[in-house]
Amino acid sequence: MTMIDPQDRSSGTEAPPRYPHRHLLGIEGLTRSDIDNLLDRSDGYVEQNRRADKKNASLRGRTLINLFFENSTRTRTSFELAGKRLGGDVINMSVGTSSIKKGESLIDTAMTLNAMHPDALVVRHGESGAVQLLAQKVNCAVVNGGDGSHEHPTQALLDALTIRRRLGRLEGLEVAICGDVTHSRVARSNIHLLSIMGARVRVVAPPTLLPSGIERMGVEVHHDMRTGLKGCDIVMMLRLQTERMRGSFVPSVREYFRYFGLDEIKLRLAKPDALIMHPGPMNRGVEIDSVVADDIDRSLIREQVEMGVAVRMAVLEALVENQTEPWAKNDPYAAGAA
Amino acid sequence: MRPVLYKNARLLDPTSGLDERGAVLTQGQRILDSGPKLFIDTTTADVDVVDCGGRCLAPGLVDMRVQVREPGEEHMETLTSVQQAAAAGGVTTIATLPNTNPIIDDASLLEFVERRAIEVGLINLHPYAAATKGLRGEQMTEMGLLAESGAVGFTDGEKAIVDSLVMRRALSYSSRLGKPIIQHPEDPALAREGCANEGEIATRLGLSGIPSCAEVMMIERDLRLVRLTGGRYHAAHVSTAEAIQAIAKAKSDGLNVTCDTAPHYFALDEQAILDYRTFARVSPPLRSDADRRAVIKGLADGTIDAIASDHAPQDQDSKRVPFAQAMPGVTGLESLLQISLELAHRKEMPFLDVISRLTHRPAEILGLDYGRIAKGSWADMVIFDLDIGTRIDASKWHTKSKNSAFDGRPVQGRVWRTIHKGQMVFNADAESREDMFGARFAAATAASLEAHAL
């Protein structure tokens, strides 16, 4: 792993190329080199985060707002740390304290925050497409922190970084994504990212938890863990998202665990050194057995959380360095602007 | 009132199959004479003359599915603005859904709507009444009294009549009145949480889907009940190949069944919702390209009787929100003709058949005497340029809600004049927006301003 000094971007040939997009709304639409760019940057931050002094100044003077319409602990904390370690000012807004409860619309909120001149907004929302809608109304960079069942791009990036650092590559790997694909934004972002990077993806779930037409996203579909896990390098477990379910998708948790929960026996079908991932929070005994989840040789779950901060630092840096003077253009308050 | 001669027109009469150069002479509210051979010496006869300049002259359009928001939500659409939109779109007759606030499930409410409509007086407005009280799908409305007050049919609007027994009795009871039961054909349980057509696009966008069989399931059940009761049934806005097939079969079996579709179901498919375009969220959802082509085929072969705009005004707060939270519906009165003409321009069906689906056929379904250019018929007409190229610009529309799915679309054809009962009610060449709707409307608007002056 080459070490990149994130403090030194002006000179030196190892400086990564500019990230060519204004926002990070999803993995769909990114190219292989966009993803490599973000992962390469992240590698540098992993090292920085392991030092005693974890701070640099690439977001100095910049404001980051975490706007969370859905509950979140790890993603919000991860973004907050990322912003602070880059030297930025970070504000957290969650739905409980915002005026959304007073009936203000998403767009009004966006306009209000926009008028406060943030440099980056991280948005999580319970509805698919909400972050994209909000991004149309603001001048700053927007990072999708998860929207409905659509995308969660930083999760897919941190998963990719975790795999790449452990196995040295993504291309050619066999990855099984298991569980509640229907409601999962993590699954969709990972399917896009892994396919772009040349990995082969299978989804394993009962038919009720697989959305219609999923095979058109380039994945192999399995309804049985025995065939689905066979010979795979990575097993990605998804959380059973009961809070998004309307009505019954599986008869019971106990039956679900019997057929789709990852335990040692089912794991034997994968490659002998197959690795286990989970985006968290885990439901032990629902989709994953404790023994497997806590197996330090095979479980990457804690490493995923660590990589999360690095990836989010890389994303924020890449987006913010694109806007040297963000308020110079597209300023609705500037004279002459529409 | 002096007679008016509309000369130098391409006359289009779907009932007689007439498509020829000719003229129309109107006297008062009726057509006095018309045809290719009609000649009046304008130097001696006491008539006003309108030179149509070779434009098409067809019966005024009959839009059998329009939502008005008055009473109750006048900020989205009023009985005035909806008539302006209709007139600007060449529509001289609309049938309105009962899903206002209050719901039109009582004769006195129905008569209120009719009276307000006549006060505006730009076009003919015929309300539907609710099929069940409060649109709750439980108890039948007073269909006899409502029909007597002028209801042209019974419908629960955007809600399906779900209970089989209620549907059976509604079909059975209304059969003696000769008025159709108009169904929003969609299985509500399958559609409950969905907002897009089930399939790859919904999956990619992370939206919950509605399977296309939700439509045919409801229609097939209803058709069984039509067989049982001998009722008069109309399926609104059919959008899937399978539903059209089921209706074709029922028609060939001799059932008294009709259906309509809306322009977005033959001019758009589910790709229109990419980027979460809430203005393309409609109910039922936009379907696959194969379904879209089946709708065109159904229109061409006559399985689908009518094209209705399914005009559904929504305000910004209902549309500028995440897709799944957006209210379904598009405003379509002012693009109905233009989008429908695409069928003729692309030679997907004969020109006169397109006109028939927009005029005579829907009038026939509703038992109304509109949709003809013939001696003695109502002088309700639209005069339009067939070929002129333009672009739909919803910001210039007269409806209060600009939620068009076609904004910015290049189209061929434009309404030039709309005539309602012999009066010009829309003039595309008027100097200002106020003058577009004719002298009578301008005077009425001025009088109403006067009446409300403080």
CSV table of C-alpha atoms in Angstrom, one decimal, chain B residues 8-240:
chain,number,residue,atom,x,y,z
B,8,ASN,CA,-62.0,27.2,-46.1
B,9,ALA,CA,-61.7,24.4,-43.5
B,10,ARG,CA,-60.7,20.8,-43.6
B,11,LEU,CA,-63.9,19.3,-42.2
B,12,LEU,CA,-63.5,16.3,-40.0
B,13,ASP,CA,-66.6,14.4,-39.0
B,14,PRO,CA,-65.9,11.0,-37.4
B,15,THR,CA,-69.5,9.9,-37.5
B,16,SER,CA,-69.8,10.2,-41.3
B,17,GLY,CA,-66.2,9.6,-42.1
B,18,LEU,CA,-66.0,13.1,-43.7
B,19,ASP,CA,-62.6,14.5,-44.3
B,20,GLU,CA,-62.8,17.1,-47.0
B,21,ARG,CA,-62.4,20.8,-47.7
B,22,GLY,CA,-65.6,22.6,-46.9
B,23,ALA,CA,-67.5,25.0,-44.7
B,24,VAL,CA,-69.7,25.1,-41.6
B,25,LEU,CA,-72.6,27.5,-41.1
B,26,THR,CA,-73.8,28.0,-37.5
B,27,GLN,CA,-76.8,29.8,-36.3
B,28,GLY,CA,-77.1,30.4,-32.5
B,29,GLN,CA,-76.0,27.2,-30.7
B,30,ARG,CA,-76.4,24.8,-33.6
B,31,ILE,CA,-74.9,23.9,-36.9
B,32,LEU,CA,-77.2,25.1,-39.6
B,33,ASP,CA,-75.4,23.4,-42.5
B,34,SER,CA,-72.1,22.0,-43.3
B,35,GLY,CA,-70.2,20.1,-46.0
B,36,PRO,CA,-67.8,20.3,-48.9
B,37,LYS,CA,-70.5,21.8,-51.2
B,38,LEU,CA,-71.8,24.4,-48.8
B,39,PHE,CA,-71.5,27.7,-50.5
B,40,ILE,CA,-72.8,31.0,-49.3
B,41,ASP,CA,-72.4,34.3,-51.2
B,42,THR,CA,-70.9,36.3,-48.4
B,43,THR,CA,-71.3,39.5,-50.4
B,44,THR,CA,-75.1,39.4,-50.1
B,45,ALA,CA,-75.9,37.0,-47.2
B,46,ASP,CA,-76.1,38.5,-43.7
B,47,VAL,CA,-73.4,36.3,-42.1
B,48,ASP,CA,-70.2,36.7,-40.2
B,49,VAL,CA,-67.3,35.0,-41.8
B,50,VAL,CA,-64.4,33.1,-40.2
B,51,ASP,CA,-61.7,32.1,-42.7
B,52,CYS,CA,-60.2,28.9,-41.4
B,53,GLY,CA,-57.3,29.2,-43.8
B,54,GLY,CA,-57.3,25.5,-44.6
B,55,ARG,CA,-57.0,24.4,-40.9
B,56,CYS,CA,-58.8,21.3,-39.6
B,57,LEU,CA,-62.3,21.8,-38.2
B,58,ALA,CA,-63.4,19.0,-35.9
B,59,PRO,CA,-66.1,18.5,-33.3
B,60,GLY,CA,-65.0,20.0,-30.0
B,61,LEU,CA,-63.2,17.4,-27.9
B,62,VAL,CA,-65.1,15.4,-25.2
B,63,ASP,CA,-62.8,14.6,-22.3
B,64,MET,CA,-64.5,12.0,-20.2
B,65,ARG,CA,-62.1,12.0,-17.2
B,66,VAL,CA,-61.2,15.3,-15.6
B,67,GLN,CA,-60.6,16.1,-12.0
B,68,VAL,CA,-61.6,19.5,-10.8
B,69,ARG,CA,-60.6,20.7,-7.3
B,70,GLU,CA,-63.6,22.9,-6.7
B,71,PRO,CA,-65.2,22.6,-4.2
B,72,GLY,CA,-62.5,22.2,-1.6
B,73,GLU,CA,-59.1,22.8,-3.1
B,74,GLU,CA,-59.5,25.8,-5.3
B,75,HIS,CA,-55.8,26.7,-5.1
B,76,MET,CA,-55.1,23.8,-7.4
B,77,GLU,CA,-58.0,24.2,-9.9
B,78,THR,CA,-61.3,26.0,-10.0
B,79,LEU,CA,-64.4,25.4,-12.1
B,80,THR,CA,-63.3,28.5,-14.0
B,81,SER,CA,-59.7,27.6,-14.6
B,82,VAL,CA,-60.5,24.1,-15.6
B,83,GLN,CA,-62.9,25.5,-18.3
B,84,GLN,CA,-60.2,27.9,-19.5
B,85,ALA,CA,-57.8,25.0,-19.7
B,86,ALA,CA,-60.3,22.9,-21.6
B,87,ALA,CA,-61.2,25.7,-24.0
B,88,ALA,CA,-57.5,26.3,-24.7
B,89,GLY,CA,-57.1,22.6,-25.4
B,90,GLY,CA,-60.0,22.5,-27.9
B,91,VAL,CA,-62.1,20.6,-25.4
B,92,THR,CA,-65.7,21.6,-25.3
B,93,THR,CA,-67.1,19.0,-23.0
B,94,ILE,CA,-65.7,17.5,-19.8
B,95,ALA,CA,-67.0,14.9,-17.4
B,96,THR,CA,-65.7,15.6,-13.9
B,97,LEU,CA,-64.8,13.1,-11.2
B,98,PRO,CA,-66.6,13.4,-7.8
B,99,ASN,CA,-63.5,13.3,-5.6
B,100,THR,CA,-63.7,16.9,-4.5
B,101,ASN,CA,-64.2,18.1,-0.9
B,102,PRO,CA,-67.1,17.6,-0.2
B,103,ILE,CA,-67.4,14.5,-2.3
B,104,ILE,CA,-70.1,14.7,-5.0
B,105,ASP,CA,-72.4,12.0,-3.6
B,106,ASP,CA,-75.6,13.9,-3.3
B,107,ALA,CA,-77.9,15.5,-5.8
B,108,SER,CA,-77.6,19.0,-4.2
B,109,LEU,CA,-73.8,18.9,-4.5
B,110,LEU,CA,-74.0,17.7,-8.0
B,111,GLU,CA,-76.4,20.6,-8.9
B,112,PHE,CA,-74.0,23.0,-7.2
B,113,VAL,CA,-71.2,21.9,-9.6
B,114,GLU,CA,-73.5,22.1,-12.6
B,115,ARG,CA,-74.7,25.6,-11.6
B,116,ARG,CA,-71.2,26.9,-11.1
B,117,ALA,CA,-70.2,25.4,-14.4
B,118,ILE,CA,-72.9,27.2,-16.2
B,119,GLU,CA,-72.0,30.5,-14.6
B,120,VAL,CA,-68.6,30.2,-16.2
B,121,GLY,CA,-70.1,28.9,-19.3
B,122,LEU,CA,-67.1,28.4,-21.5
B,123,ILE,CA,-67.7,24.7,-22.2
B,124,ASN,CA,-70.1,21.8,-21.3
B,125,LEU,CA,-69.4,20.3,-17.9
B,126,HIS,CA,-71.1,17.0,-17.0
B,127,PRO,CA,-70.3,15.7,-13.5
B,128,TYR,CA,-70.1,12.1,-12.5
B,129,ALA,CA,-71.5,11.2,-9.2
B,130,ALA,CA,-69.9,9.0,-6.6
B,131,ALA,CA,-70.9,5.4,-6.9
B,132,THR,CA,-70.7,4.9,-3.1
B,133,LYS,CA,-71.3,7.4,-0.3
B,134,GLY,CA,-68.2,9.2,0.7
B,135,LEU,CA,-66.3,7.1,-1.8
B,136,ARG,CA,-66.0,4.6,1.0
B,137,GLY,CA,-66.9,1.7,-1.2
B,138,GLU,CA,-69.7,0.5,1.1
B,139,GLN,CA,-73.1,2.0,0.4
B,140,MET,CA,-74.6,3.0,-2.9
B,141,THR,CA,-75.4,6.6,-3.6
B,142,GLU,CA,-78.9,7.7,-4.7
B,143,MET,CA,-78.2,6.8,-8.2
B,144,GLY,CA,-81.7,7.5,-9.5
B,145,LEU,CA,-81.9,11.0,-8.0
B,146,LEU,CA,-78.3,11.8,-9.1
B,147,ALA,CA,-79.0,10.6,-12.7
B,148,GLU,CA,-82.1,12.8,-12.7
B,149,SER,CA,-80.0,15.8,-11.6
B,150,GLY,CA,-77.6,15.2,-14.5
B,151,ALA,CA,-75.0,12.7,-13.4
B,152,VAL,CA,-73.5,11.0,-16.5
B,153,GLY,CA,-72.1,8.0,-14.7
B,154,PHE,CA,-71.1,6.7,-11.3
B,155,THR,CA,-67.5,6.3,-10.1
B,156,ASP,CA,-65.4,6.3,-7.0
B,157,GLY,CA,-62.9,8.4,-8.9
B,158,GLU,CA,-59.3,7.4,-8.2
B,159,LYS,CA,-60.4,4.6,-5.8
B,160,ALA,CA,-61.4,1.2,-7.1
B,161,ILE,CA,-64.7,-0.2,-6.0
B,162,VAL,CA,-63.2,-3.1,-4.2
B,163,ASP,CA,-66.0,-5.0,-2.5
B,164,SER,CA,-67.4,-7.5,-5.0
B,165,LEU,CA,-70.9,-7.4,-3.6
B,166,VAL,CA,-71.0,-3.6,-3.7
B,167,MET,CA,-69.8,-3.7,-7.3
B,168,ARG,CA,-72.4,-6.3,-8.2
B,169,ARG,CA,-75.2,-4.2,-6.8
B,170,ALA,CA,-73.9,-1.0,-8.3
B,171,LEU,CA,-73.8,-2.6,-11.7
B,172,SER,CA,-77.1,-4.2,-11.2
B,173,TYR,CA,-78.9,-1.1,-9.8
B,174,SER,CA,-77.5,1.3,-12.4
B,175,SER,CA,-78.4,-0.9,-15.3
B,176,ARG,CA,-81.9,0.4,-15.3
B,177,LEU,CA,-80.6,4.0,-15.5
B,178,GLY,CA,-78.5,3.4,-18.6
B,179,LYS,CA,-75.5,5.1,-16.9
B,180,PRO,CA,-72.1,3.5,-16.8
B,181,ILE,CA,-70.2,2.5,-13.6
B,182,ILE,CA,-66.7,3.8,-14.2
B,183,GLN,CA,-64.0,1.8,-12.4
B,184,HIS,CA,-60.4,2.7,-11.5
B,185,PRO,CA,-59.3,-0.8,-12.2
B,186,GLU,CA,-56.5,-1.7,-9.8
B,187,ASP,CA,-56.3,-4.3,-7.1
B,188,PRO,CA,-55.7,-2.1,-4.0
B,189,ALA,CA,-53.8,-4.7,-2.0
B,190,LEU,CA,-51.3,-5.3,-4.8
B,191,ALA,CA,-51.0,-1.5,-5.3
B,192,ARG,CA,-51.0,-0.5,-1.7
B,193,GLU,CA,-47.4,0.6,-1.1
B,194,GLY,CA,-46.4,0.8,-4.8
B,195,CYS,CA,-45.6,4.0,-6.7
B,196,ALA,CA,-44.0,2.7,-9.9
B,197,ASN,CA,-44.4,-0.2,-12.4
B,198,GLU,CA,-42.8,-3.3,-10.9
B,199,GLY,CA,-39.7,-4.3,-12.7
B,200,GLU,CA,-36.1,-3.3,-13.3
B,201,ILE,CA,-36.5,0.4,-13.2
B,202,ALA,CA,-38.4,0.5,-9.9
B,203,THR,CA,-35.8,-1.9,-8.5
B,204,ARG,CA,-32.9,0.3,-9.6
B,205,LEU,CA,-34.6,3.4,-8.1
B,206,GLY,CA,-35.4,1.6,-4.9
B,207,LEU,CA,-39.1,2.2,-5.3
B,208,SER,CA,-41.8,-0.3,-4.4
B,209,GLY,CA,-43.5,-1.6,-7.5
B,210,ILE,CA,-47.1,-2.3,-8.6
B,211,PRO,CA,-47.3,-5.5,-10.8
B,212,SER,CA,-49.1,-4.9,-14.0
B,213,CYS,CA,-51.5,-7.8,-13.3
B,214,ALA,CA,-53.1,-5.6,-10.6
B,215,GLU,CA,-55.1,-4.0,-13.4
B,216,VAL,CA,-56.3,-7.1,-15.2
B,217,MET,CA,-57.2,-8.8,-12.0
B,218,MET,CA,-59.7,-6.1,-11.1
B,219,ILE,CA,-61.0,-5.9,-14.7
B,220,GLU,CA,-61.5,-9.7,-14.9
B,221,ARG,CA,-63.5,-9.8,-11.7
B,222,ASP,CA,-65.6,-6.9,-12.8
B,223,LEU,CA,-66.3,-8.5,-16.2
B,224,ARG,CA,-67.6,-11.6,-14.4
B,225,LEU,CA,-70.0,-9.3,-12.5
B,226,VAL,CA,-71.0,-7.6,-15.7
B,227,ARG,CA,-71.9,-11.0,-17.1
B,228,LEU,CA,-73.9,-11.7,-13.9
B,229,THR,CA,-75.8,-8.4,-13.8
B,230,GLY,CA,-76.0,-7.2,-17.4
B,231,GLY,CA,-74.6,-3.9,-16.1
B,232,ARG,CA,-73.0,-1.1,-18.0
B,233,TYR,CA,-69.3,-1.0,-17.2
B,234,HIS,CA,-66.4,1.3,-18.2
B,235,ALA,CA,-62.8,0.7,-17.3
B,236,ALA,CA,-60.9,4.0,-16.9
B,237,HIS,CA,-57.3,4.6,-18.1
B,238,VAL,CA,-56.4,1.1,-19.1
B,239,SER,CA,-52.6,0.7,-19.3
B,240,THR,CA,-51.6,-2.9,-19.7
